[in-house]
GROMACS .gro file of C-alpha atoms in nm:
model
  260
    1UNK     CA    1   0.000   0.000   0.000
    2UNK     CA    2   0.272   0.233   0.063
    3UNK     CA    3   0.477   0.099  -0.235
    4UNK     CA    4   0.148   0.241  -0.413
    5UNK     CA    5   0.110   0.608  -0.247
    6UNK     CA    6   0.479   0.629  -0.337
    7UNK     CA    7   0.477   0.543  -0.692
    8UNK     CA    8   0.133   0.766  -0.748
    9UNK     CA    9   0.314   1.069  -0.633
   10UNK     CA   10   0.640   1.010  -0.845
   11UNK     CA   11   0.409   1.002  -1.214
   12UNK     CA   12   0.493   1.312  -1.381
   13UNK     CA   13   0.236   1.589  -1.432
   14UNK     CA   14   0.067   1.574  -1.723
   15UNK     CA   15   0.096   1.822  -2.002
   16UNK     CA   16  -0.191   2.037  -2.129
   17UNK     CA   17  -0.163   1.849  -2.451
   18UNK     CA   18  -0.218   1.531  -2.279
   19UNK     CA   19  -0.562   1.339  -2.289
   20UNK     CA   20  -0.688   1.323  -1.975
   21UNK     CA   21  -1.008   1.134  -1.874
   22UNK     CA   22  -1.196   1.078  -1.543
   23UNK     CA   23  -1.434   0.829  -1.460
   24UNK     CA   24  -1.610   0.694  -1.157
   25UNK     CA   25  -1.918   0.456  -1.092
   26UNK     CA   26  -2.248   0.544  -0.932
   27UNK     CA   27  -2.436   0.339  -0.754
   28UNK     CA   28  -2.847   0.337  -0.782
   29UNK     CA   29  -3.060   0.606  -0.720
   30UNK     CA   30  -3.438   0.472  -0.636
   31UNK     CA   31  -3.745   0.689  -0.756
   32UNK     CA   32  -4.098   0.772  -0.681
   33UNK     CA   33  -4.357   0.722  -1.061
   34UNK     CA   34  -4.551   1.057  -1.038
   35UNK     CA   35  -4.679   1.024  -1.360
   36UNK     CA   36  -5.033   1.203  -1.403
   37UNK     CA   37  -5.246   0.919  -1.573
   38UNK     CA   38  -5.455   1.025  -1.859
   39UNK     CA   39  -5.364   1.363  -1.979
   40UNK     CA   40  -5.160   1.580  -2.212
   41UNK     CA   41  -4.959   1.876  -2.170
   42UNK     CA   42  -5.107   2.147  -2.417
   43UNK     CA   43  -5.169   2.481  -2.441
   44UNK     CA   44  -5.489   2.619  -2.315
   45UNK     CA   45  -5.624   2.949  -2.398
   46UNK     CA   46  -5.686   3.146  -2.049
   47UNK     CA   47  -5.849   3.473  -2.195
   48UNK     CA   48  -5.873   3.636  -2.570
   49UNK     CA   49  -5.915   3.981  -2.470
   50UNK     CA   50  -5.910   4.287  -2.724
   51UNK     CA   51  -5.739   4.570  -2.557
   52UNK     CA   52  -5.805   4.944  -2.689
   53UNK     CA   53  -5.521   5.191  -2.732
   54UNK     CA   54  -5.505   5.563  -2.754
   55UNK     CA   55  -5.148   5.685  -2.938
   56UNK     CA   56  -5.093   5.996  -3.021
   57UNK     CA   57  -4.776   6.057  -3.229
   58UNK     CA   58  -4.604   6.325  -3.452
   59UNK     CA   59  -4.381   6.234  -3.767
   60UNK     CA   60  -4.082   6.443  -3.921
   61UNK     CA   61  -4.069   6.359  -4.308
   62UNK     CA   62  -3.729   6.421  -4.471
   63UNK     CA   63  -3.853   6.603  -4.734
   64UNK     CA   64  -4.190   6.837  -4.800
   65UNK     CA   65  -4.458   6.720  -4.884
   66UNK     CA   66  -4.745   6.757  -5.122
   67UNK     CA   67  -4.979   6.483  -5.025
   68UNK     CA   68  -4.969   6.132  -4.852
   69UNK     CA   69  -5.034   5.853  -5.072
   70UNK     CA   70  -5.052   5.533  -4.875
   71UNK     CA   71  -4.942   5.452  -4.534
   72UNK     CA   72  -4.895   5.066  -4.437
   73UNK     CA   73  -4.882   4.975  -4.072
   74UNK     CA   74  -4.842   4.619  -3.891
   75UNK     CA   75  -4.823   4.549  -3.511
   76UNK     CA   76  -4.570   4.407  -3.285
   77UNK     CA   77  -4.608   4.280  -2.920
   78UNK     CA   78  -4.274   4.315  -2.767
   79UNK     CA   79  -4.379   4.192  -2.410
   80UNK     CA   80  -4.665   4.070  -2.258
   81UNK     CA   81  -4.677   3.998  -1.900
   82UNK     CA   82  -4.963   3.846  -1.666
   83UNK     CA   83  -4.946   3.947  -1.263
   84UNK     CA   84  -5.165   3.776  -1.059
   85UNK     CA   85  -5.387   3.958  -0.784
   86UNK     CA   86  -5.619   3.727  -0.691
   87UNK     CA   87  -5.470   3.360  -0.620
   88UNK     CA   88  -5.679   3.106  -0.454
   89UNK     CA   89  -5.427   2.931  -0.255
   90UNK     CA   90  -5.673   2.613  -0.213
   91UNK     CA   91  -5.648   2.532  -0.572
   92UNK     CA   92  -5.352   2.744  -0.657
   93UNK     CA   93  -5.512   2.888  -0.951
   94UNK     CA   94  -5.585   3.233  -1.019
   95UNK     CA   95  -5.895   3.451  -1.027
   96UNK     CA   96  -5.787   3.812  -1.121
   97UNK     CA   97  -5.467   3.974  -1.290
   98UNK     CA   98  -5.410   4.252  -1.471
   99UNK     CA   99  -5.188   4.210  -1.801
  100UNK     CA  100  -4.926   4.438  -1.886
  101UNK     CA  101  -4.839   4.448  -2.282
  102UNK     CA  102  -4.600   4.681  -2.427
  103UNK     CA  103  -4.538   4.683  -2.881
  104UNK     CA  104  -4.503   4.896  -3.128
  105UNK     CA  105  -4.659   5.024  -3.474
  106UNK     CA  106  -4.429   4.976  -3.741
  107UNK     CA  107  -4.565   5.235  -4.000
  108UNK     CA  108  -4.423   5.282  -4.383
  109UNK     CA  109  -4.571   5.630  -4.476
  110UNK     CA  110  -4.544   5.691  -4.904
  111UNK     CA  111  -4.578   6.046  -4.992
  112UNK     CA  112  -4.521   6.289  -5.290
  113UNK     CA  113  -4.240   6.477  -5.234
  114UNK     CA  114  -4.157   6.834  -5.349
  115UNK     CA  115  -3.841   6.868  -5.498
  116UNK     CA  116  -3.861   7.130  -5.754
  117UNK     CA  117  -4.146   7.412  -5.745
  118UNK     CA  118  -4.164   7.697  -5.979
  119UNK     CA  119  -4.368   8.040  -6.017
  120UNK     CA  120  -4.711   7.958  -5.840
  121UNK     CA  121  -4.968   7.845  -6.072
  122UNK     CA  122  -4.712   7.662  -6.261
  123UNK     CA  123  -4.632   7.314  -6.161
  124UNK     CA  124  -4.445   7.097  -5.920
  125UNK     CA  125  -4.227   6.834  -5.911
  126UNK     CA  126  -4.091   6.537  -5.706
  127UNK     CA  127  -4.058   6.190  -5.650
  128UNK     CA  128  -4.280   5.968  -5.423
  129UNK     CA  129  -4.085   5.865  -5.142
  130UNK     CA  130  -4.173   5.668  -4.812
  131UNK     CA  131  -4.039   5.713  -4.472
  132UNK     CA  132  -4.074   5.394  -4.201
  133UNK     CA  133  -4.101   5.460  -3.821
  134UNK     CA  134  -4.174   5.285  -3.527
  135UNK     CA  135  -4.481   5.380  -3.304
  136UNK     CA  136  -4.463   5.230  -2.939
  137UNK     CA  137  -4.775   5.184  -2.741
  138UNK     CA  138  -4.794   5.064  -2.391
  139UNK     CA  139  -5.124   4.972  -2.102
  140UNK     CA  140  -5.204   4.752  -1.842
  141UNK     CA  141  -5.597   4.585  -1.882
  142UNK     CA  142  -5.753   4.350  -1.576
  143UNK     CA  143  -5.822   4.010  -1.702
  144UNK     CA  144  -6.100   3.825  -1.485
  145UNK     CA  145  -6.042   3.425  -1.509
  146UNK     CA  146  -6.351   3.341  -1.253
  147UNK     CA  147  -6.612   3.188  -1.543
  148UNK     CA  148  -6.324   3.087  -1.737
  149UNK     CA  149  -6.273   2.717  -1.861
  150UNK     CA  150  -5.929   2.777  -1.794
  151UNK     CA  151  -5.754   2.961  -1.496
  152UNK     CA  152  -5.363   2.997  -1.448
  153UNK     CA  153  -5.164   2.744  -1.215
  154UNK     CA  154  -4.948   2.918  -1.007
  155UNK     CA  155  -4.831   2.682  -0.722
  156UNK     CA  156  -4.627   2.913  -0.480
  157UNK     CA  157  -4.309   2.796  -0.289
  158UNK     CA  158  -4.314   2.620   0.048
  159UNK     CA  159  -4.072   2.731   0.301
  160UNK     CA  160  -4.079   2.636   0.636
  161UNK     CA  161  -3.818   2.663   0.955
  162UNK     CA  162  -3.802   2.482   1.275
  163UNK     CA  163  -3.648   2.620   1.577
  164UNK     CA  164  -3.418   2.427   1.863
  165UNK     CA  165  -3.429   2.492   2.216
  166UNK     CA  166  -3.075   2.486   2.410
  167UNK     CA  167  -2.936   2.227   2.681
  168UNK     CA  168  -3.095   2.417   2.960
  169UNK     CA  169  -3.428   2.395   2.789
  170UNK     CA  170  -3.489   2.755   2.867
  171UNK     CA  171  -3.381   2.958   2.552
  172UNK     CA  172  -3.362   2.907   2.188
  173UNK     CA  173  -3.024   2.767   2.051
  174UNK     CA  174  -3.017   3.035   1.797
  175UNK     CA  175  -2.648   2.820   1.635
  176UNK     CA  176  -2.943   2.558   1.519
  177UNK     CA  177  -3.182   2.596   1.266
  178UNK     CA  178  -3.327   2.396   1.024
  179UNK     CA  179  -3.550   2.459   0.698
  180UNK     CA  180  -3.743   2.288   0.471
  181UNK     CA  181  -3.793   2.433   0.084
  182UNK     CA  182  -4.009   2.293  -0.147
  183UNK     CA  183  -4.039   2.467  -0.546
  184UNK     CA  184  -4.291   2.394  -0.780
  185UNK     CA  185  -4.161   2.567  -1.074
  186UNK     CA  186  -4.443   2.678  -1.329
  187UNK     CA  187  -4.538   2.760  -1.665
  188UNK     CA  188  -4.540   3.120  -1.736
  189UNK     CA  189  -4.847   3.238  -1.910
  190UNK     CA  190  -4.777   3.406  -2.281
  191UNK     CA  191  -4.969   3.608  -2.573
  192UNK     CA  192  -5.010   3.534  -2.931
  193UNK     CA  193  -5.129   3.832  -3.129
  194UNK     CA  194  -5.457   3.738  -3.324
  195UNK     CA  195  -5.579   4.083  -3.452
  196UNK     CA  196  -5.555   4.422  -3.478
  197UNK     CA  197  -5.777   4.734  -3.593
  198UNK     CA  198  -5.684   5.077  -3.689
  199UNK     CA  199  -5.881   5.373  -3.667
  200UNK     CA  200  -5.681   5.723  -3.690
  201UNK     CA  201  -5.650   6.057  -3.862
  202UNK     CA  202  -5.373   6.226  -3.990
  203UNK     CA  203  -5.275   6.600  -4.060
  204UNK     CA  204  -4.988   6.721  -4.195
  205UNK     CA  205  -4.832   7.065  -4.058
  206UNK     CA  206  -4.674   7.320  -4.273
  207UNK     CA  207  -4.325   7.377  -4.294
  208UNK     CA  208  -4.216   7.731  -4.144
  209UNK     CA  209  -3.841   7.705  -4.270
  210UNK     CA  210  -3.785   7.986  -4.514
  211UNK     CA  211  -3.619   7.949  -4.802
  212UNK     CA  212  -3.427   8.190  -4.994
  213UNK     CA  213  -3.469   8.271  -5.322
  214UNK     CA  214  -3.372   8.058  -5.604
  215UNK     CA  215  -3.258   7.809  -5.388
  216UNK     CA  216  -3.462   7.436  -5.442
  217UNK     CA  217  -3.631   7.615  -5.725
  218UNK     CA  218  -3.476   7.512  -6.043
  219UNK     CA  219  -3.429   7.902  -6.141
  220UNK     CA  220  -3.209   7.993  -6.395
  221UNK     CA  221  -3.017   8.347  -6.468
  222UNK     CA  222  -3.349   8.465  -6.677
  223UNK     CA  223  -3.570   8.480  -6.408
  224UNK     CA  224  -3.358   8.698  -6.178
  225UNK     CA  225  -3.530   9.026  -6.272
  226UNK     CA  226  -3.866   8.900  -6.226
  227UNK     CA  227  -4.001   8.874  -5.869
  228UNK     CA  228  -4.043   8.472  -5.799
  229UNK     CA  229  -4.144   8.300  -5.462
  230UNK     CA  230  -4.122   7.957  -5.388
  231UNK     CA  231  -4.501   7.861  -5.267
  232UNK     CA  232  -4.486   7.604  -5.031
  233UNK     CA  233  -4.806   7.673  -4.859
  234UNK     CA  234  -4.985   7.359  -4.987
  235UNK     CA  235  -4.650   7.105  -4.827
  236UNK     CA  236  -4.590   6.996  -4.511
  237UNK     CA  237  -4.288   6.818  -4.321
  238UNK     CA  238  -4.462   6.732  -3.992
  239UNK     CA  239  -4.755   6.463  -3.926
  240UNK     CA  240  -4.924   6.408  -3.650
  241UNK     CA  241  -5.170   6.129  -3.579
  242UNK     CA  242  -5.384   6.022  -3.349
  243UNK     CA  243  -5.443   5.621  -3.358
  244UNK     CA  244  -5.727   5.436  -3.177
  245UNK     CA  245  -5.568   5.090  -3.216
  246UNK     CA  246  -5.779   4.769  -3.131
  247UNK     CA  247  -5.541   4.479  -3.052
  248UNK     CA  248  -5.676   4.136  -2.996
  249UNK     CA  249  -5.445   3.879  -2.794
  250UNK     CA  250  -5.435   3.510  -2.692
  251UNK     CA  251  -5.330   3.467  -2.359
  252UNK     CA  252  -5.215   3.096  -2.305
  253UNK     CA  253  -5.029   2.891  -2.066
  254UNK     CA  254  -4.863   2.519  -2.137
  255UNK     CA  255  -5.083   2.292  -1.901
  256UNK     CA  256  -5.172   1.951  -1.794
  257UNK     CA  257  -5.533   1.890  -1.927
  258UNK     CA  258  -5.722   1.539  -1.807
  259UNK     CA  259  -5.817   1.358  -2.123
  260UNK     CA  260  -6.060   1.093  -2.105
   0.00000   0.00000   0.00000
């Protein structure tokens, strides 16, 4: 046994480039079946609410305007978060919440642009050009789950401590304590966007920059003795809307559903 020790701590360190490999043999664990019999794990719908929002939001175009010919817009719900108020602690499901859901309006505005305007009553020119910006919108909405088919399982975390008395028997040994934890670790509830309705207005401001003369207005040395203003009353730079978006969501949560 010594001969053993000694020859173990005369091998040579290994080099990094070495292959080194570790092994060891466990022994057998026992375990308790808690298999739920009869049923799937699936996602259930909890509530399909459509929540209303009110956005109000003003638009710099890079170039002046004339008119806006189309404006495309699609949704996207960057976060959607369910906080329970009302958990029945019985059944560890939950009655009320409110849901918090934060996205944004992704919004491709196509114009006519004024490039080129000469003596009023003339004509103007310009290309038709499209700017795309990003509207957020943000609310929190109550969600009621007490007719629903499905409520959310939230099974909270059990934590208990016992206490020790000393060797007297007449004081706490406050050196001894010990606890018991037990974690149930659940599925957190999610959206799916389903829908969503526009109904806004938009109105364009004018643009109060001046602009000196002959500059953006395709003028050439002929006109110079003849008094020429660039009319830009009828353009506009700025937009501002105000959106009533309707946005319909599927609020689900990956559960264990009996099956017959």
């Amino acid at each position: 046994m010594y001969n053993d020790h000694k020859e173990h701590k005369e091998m040579p360190k290994p080099h990094k480039s070495d292959c080194r490999v570790k092994s060891e043999t466990l022994s057998e664990s026992s375990n308790v079946d808690r298999t739920p019999r009869n049923t799937i794990k699936v996602p259930v719908v909890l509530a399909e609410p459509e929540i209303q929002f009110c956005v109000e939001s003003t638009i710099w175009l890079d170039k002046p305007a004339l008119e806006i010919k189309r404006v495309l817009k699609d949704v996207f719900i960057d976060q959607c978060r369910l906080v329970a108020t009302d958990i029945c602690h019985e059944t560890n499901t939950v009655n009320r919440g409110k849901l918090f859901i934060f996205g944004h309006i992704r919004k491709n505005i196509e114009f006519a642009a004024v490039d080129h305007e000469s003596h009023p009553g003339d004509c103007v020119h310009g290309n038709i050009r499209h700017n795309t910006v990003c509207v957020d919108f943000e609310a929190c909405t109550p969600i009621d789950f007490t007719h629903a088919s499905f409520k959310p399982d939230l099974a909270p975390v059990n934590k208990r401590s016992f206490e020790f008395l000393d060797k007297d028997g007449d004081s706490p040994n406050l050196k001894i304590k010990q606890f018991h934890n037990e974690v149930f670790y659940n599925e957190l509830p999610f959206c799916e966007l389903v829908s969503a309705r526009f109904d806004e207005i938009d109105f364009g401001f004018k643009k109060h920059e001046k602009h000196h003369h002959g500059e953006g207005c395709g003028h050439d040395g002929d006109w110079d003795d003849k008094k020429v203003d660039c009319d830009l009353d009828n353009t506009f730079q700025k937009v501002k809307e105000k959106i009533v978006l309707h946005v319909t969501v599927k609020l689900l949560q990956i559960q264990q559903v009996q099956i017959c």
